[in-house]
XYZ file of C-alpha atoms in Angstrom:
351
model
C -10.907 10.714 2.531
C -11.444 7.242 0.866
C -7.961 7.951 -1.086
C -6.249 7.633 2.314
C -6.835 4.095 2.505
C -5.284 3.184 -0.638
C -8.886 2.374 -2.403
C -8.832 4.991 -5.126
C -10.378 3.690 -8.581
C -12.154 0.703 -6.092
C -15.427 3.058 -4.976
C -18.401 4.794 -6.428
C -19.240 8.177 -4.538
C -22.578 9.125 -4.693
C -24.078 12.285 -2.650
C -22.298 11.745 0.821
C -21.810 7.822 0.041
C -19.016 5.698 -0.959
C -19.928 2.136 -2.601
C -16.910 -0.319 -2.033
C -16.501 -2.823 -4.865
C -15.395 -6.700 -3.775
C -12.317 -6.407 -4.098
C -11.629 -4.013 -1.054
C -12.593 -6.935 0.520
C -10.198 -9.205 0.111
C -7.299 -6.289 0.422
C -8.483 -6.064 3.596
C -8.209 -9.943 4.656
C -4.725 -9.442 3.280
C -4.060 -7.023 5.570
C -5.277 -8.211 8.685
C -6.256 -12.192 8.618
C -3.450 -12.853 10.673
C -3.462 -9.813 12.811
C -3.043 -10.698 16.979
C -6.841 -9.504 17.208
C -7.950 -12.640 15.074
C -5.032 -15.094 16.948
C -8.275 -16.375 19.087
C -10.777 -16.719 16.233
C -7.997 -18.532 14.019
C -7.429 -21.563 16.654
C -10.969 -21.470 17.182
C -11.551 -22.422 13.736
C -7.821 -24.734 13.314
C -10.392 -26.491 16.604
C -13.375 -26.750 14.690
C -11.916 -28.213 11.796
C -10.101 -30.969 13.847
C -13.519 -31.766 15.550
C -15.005 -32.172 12.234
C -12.921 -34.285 10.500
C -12.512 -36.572 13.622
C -16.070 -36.855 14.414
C -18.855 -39.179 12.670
C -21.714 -37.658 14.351
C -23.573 -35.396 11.095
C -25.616 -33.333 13.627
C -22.426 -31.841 14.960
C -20.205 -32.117 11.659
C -23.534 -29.657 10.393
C -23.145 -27.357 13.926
C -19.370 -27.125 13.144
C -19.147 -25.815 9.502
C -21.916 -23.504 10.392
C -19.443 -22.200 13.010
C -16.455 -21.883 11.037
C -18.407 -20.169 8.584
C -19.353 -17.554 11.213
C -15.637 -17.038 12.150
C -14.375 -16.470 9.112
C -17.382 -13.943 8.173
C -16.167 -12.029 11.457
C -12.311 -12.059 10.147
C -13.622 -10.424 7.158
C -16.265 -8.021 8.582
C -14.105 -6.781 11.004
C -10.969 -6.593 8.922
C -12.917 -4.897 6.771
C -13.319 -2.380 9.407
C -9.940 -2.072 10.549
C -8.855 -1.224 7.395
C -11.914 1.664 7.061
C -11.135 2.807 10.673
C -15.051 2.234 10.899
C -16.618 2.870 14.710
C -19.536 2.131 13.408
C -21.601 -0.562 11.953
C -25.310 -0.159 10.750
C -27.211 -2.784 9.662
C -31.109 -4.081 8.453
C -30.976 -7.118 7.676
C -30.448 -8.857 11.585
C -30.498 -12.790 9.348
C -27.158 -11.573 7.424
C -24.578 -13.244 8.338
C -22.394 -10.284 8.501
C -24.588 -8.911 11.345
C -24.253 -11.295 13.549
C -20.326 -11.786 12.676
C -19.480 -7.877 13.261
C -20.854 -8.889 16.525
C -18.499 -11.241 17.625
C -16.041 -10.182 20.487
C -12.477 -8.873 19.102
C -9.766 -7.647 21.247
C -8.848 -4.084 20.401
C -12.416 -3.085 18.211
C -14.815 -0.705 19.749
C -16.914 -0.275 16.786
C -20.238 -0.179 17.659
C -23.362 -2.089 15.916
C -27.049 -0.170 15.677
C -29.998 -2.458 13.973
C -32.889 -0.959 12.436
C -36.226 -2.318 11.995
C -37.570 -2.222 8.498
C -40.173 -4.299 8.547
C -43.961 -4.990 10.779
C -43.827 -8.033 13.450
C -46.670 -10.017 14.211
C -44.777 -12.648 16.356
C -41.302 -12.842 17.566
C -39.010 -14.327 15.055
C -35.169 -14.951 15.754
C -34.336 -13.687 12.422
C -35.222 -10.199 13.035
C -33.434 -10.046 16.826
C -30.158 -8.837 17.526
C -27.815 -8.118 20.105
C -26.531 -5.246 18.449
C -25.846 -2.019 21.054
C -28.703 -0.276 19.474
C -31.669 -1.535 18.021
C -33.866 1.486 16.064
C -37.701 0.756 16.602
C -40.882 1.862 15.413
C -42.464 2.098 18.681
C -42.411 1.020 22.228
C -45.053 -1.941 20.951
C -42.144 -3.648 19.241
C -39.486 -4.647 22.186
C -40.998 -7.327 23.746
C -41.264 -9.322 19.709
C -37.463 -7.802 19.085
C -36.138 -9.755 21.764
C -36.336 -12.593 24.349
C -34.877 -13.072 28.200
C -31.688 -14.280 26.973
C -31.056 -12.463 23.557
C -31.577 -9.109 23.193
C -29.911 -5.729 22.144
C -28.529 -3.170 24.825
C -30.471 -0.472 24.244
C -33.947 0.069 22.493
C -34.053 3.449 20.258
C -37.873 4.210 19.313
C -37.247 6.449 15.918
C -40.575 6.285 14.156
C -41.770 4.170 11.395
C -38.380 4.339 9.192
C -39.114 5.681 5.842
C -42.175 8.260 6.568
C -40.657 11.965 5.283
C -40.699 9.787 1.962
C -44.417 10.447 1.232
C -43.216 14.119 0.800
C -40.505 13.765 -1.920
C -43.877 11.697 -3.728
C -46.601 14.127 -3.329
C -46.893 15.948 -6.333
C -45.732 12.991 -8.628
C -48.802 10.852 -6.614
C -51.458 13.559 -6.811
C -50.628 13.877 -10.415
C -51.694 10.073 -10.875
C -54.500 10.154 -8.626
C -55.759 12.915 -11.757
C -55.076 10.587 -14.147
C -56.695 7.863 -12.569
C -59.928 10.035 -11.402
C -59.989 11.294 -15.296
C -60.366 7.773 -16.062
C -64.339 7.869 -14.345
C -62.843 6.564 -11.268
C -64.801 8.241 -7.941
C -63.066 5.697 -5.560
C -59.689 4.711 -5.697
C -58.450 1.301 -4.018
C -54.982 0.423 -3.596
C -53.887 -3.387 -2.621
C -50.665 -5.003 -1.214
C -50.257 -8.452 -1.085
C -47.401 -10.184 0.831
C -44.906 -12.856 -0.733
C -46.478 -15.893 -2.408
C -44.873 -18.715 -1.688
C -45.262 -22.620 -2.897
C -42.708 -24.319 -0.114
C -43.559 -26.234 2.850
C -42.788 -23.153 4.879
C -45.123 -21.082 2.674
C -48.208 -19.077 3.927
C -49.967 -17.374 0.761
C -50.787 -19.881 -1.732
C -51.082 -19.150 -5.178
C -54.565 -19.670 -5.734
C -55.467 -17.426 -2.252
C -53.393 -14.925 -4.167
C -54.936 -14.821 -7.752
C -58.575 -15.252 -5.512
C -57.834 -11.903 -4.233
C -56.665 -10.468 -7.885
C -59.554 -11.457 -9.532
C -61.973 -10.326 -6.439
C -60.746 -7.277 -7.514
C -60.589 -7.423 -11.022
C -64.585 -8.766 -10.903
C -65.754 -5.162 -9.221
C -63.141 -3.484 -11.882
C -65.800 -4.577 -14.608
C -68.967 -4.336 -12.301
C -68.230 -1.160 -11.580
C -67.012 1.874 -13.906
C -66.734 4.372 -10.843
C -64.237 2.083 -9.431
C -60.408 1.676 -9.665
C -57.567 -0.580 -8.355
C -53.978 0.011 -8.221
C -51.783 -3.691 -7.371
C -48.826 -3.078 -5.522
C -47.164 -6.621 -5.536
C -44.041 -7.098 -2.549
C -42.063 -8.604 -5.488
C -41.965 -7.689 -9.635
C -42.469 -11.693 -9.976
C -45.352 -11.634 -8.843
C -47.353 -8.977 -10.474
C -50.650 -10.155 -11.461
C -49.743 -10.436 -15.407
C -46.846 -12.209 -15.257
C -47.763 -14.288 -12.538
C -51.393 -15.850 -13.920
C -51.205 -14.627 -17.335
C -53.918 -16.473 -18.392
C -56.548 -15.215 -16.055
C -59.074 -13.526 -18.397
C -60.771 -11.385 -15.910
C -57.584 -9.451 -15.078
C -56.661 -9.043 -18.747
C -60.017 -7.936 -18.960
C -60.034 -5.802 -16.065
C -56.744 -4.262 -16.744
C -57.635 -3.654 -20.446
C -59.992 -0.568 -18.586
C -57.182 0.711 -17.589
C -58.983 1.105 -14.317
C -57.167 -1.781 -12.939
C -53.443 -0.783 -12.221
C -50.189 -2.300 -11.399
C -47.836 -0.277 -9.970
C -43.742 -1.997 -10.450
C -40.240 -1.077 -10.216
C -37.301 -3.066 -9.795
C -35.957 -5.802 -10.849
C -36.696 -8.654 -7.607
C -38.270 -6.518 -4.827
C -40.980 -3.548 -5.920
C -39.608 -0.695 -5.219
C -42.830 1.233 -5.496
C -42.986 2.835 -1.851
C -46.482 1.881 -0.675
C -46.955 5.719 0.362
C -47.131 6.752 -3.549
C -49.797 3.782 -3.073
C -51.956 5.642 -0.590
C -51.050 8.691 -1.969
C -52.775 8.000 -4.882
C -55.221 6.056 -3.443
C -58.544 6.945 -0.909
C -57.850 3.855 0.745
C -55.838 0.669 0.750
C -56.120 -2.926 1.292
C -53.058 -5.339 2.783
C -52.783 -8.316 5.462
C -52.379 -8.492 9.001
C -49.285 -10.682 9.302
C -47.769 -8.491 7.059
C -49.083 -5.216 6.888
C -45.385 -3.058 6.835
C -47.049 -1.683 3.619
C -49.978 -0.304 5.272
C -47.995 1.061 8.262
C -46.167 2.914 5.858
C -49.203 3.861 4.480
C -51.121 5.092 7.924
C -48.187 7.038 9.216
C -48.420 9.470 6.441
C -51.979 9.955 6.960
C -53.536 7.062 4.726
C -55.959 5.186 5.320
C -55.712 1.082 5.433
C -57.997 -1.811 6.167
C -55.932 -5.156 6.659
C -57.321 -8.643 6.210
C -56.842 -11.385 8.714
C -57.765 -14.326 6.923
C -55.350 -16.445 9.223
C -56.901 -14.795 12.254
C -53.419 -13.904 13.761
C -53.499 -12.078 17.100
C -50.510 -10.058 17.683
C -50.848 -8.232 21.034
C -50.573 -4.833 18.926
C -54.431 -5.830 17.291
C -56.161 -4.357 20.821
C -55.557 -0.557 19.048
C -57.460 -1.464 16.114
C -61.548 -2.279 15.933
C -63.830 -3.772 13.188
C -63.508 -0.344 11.397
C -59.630 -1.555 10.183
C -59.666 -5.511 10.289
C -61.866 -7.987 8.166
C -61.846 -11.589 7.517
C -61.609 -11.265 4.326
C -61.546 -9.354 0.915
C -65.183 -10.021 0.252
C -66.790 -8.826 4.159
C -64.799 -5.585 3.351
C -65.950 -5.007 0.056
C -69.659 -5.518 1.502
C -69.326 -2.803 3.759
C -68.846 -0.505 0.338
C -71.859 -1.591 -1.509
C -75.194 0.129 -0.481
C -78.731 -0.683 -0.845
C -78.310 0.730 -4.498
C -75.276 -1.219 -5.349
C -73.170 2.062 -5.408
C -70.102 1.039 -4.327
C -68.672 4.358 -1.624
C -66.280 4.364 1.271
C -67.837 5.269 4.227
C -66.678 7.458 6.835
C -65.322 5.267 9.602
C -63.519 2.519 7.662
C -59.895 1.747 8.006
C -59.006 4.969 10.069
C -56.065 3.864 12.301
């Protein structure tokens, strides 16, 4: 009972979950920053903080705030704990801070850490490894990316791709749009996920490989009246009409209402990408990305992805020609016949 720890009035219940407001936060710091368990972490940091001020060397003046920072996020996490009687942390997002913190050795705390994998790997990246004691996968093909020699969880837990009963809760809502859609004249239905456009140095999608793809699509829109699109973008920034919204072929194209964009949220889409392929007789996304079409193939979809960056993860020996093209245009010529009908054939993008 939440009441037993003195947080009445601070929490939102909802179904069998309690939301914690901030301020439980810092009653718990109060509580315990000076407990015996933190005694080690606390003259770490008193260390660090010497070493800092004494030394002239940025490098390490960088190394040691970054460290401090760490400690103190374990001081919190974990008093945070002590004051839940938590024996259990689960966690996503492996780059938080907090993940890494709750991981930090404590005399006296046995709670126990278990990652899960949200998200399609193409290469390792230290971001998404953890040392946590458990570390929920989608499948055996995903340990060797999750972790290296040195740094690695204790135990591997293959659960299936994480959100997949989803598609059922969606079903009748998704058929009833596919209706709508089909009412529209539509005999093929095309669904497309792009990944996260980015304008940095560390970028990978530019914008104008982005709004390429958009108005690919949005050209066969008005070419073809038996043909619709539904845009599922990874963020609500970046949905085709508020991202170029002076691109005359998708106003154009969307003013058929054959050309779709599916959005919810207010920064990440919240769309799941199974109402997508629900709806849709087929999908379209990108190999170094591609969660959305995993999603999508698990419950039954099915998915072509693009490799215009031709990225070989060791997982792309399962697939054929049938599932990966170079790009948006050699796919779409495999849908055009000798007529200029456009049809999905048979074997394409069956996983």
């Amino acid at each position: 009972d939440i009441d037993s720890f003195g947080l009445s009035g601070k929490s939102i219940r909802h179904n069998n979950s309690i939301l914690l407001i901030n301020i439980v936060l810092g009653q718990a710091l109060r509580k315990f920053h000076n407990s015996v368990s933190f005694k080690q972490i606390n003259s770490y940091i008193k260390s660090l903080n010497l070493r800092s001020l004494y030394s002239s060397d940025t490098t390490k003046i960088i190394a040691y705030t970054r460290i401090i920072h760490l400690l103190e996020k374990s001081i919190e996490i974990n008093s945070l704990a002590k004051l839940l009687k938590a024996d259990t942390f689960i966690f996503k997002e492996c780059h938080s801070i907090y993940s890494d913190a709750i991981q930090l050795k404590i005399p006296d705390s046995k709670i126990k850490t278990v990652a899960i994998q949200y998200s399609n790997l193409t290469t390792k990246n230290a971001l998404m490894i953890s040392t946590a004691d458990k570390y929920l996968i989608f499948s055996d093909l995903y340990k060797d990316i999750l972790s290296s020699e040195t740094f690695k969880p204790k135990e591997f837990v293959v659960t299936g791709y994480l959100y997949k009963q989803v598609a059922k809760l969606l079903e009748t809502k998704s058929l009833q749009k596919r209706e709508q859609i089909k009412n529209k004249g539509a005999k093929l239905i095309i669904g497309y996920f792009d990944e996260s456009v980015e304008t940095d140095k560390w970028g990978l999608v530019s914008p104008k490989s982005h709004l390429f793809d958009l108005e690919f699509l949005a050209e066969k829109i008005i070419e073809y009246p038996d043909l619709a699109v539904i845009i599922k973008t990874q963020f609500v920034r970046n949905s085709p009409l508020i991202l170029y919204p002076e691109s005359a072929l998708i106003k154009k194209a969307h003013s058929t209402g054959r050309y779709l964009i599916m959005s919810h949220g207010d920064l990440r889409n919240d769309i799941f990408p199974c109402e997508i392929g629900k709806i849709s007789d087929i999908c379209i996304g990108h190999l170094f990305g591609a969660t959305a079409n995993l999603e999508v193939a698990s419950t039954g979809g099915r998915n072509i992805l693009l490799n215009e960056y031709n990225i070989l993860p060791d997982w792309i020996k399962h697939f054929d020609q049938r599932v990966i093209y170079r790009n948006i245009e050699e796919f779409f010529s495999e849908l055009i016949s000798d007529e200029n009908h456009i049809e999905l054939k048979d074997h394409i993008g069956d996983w």
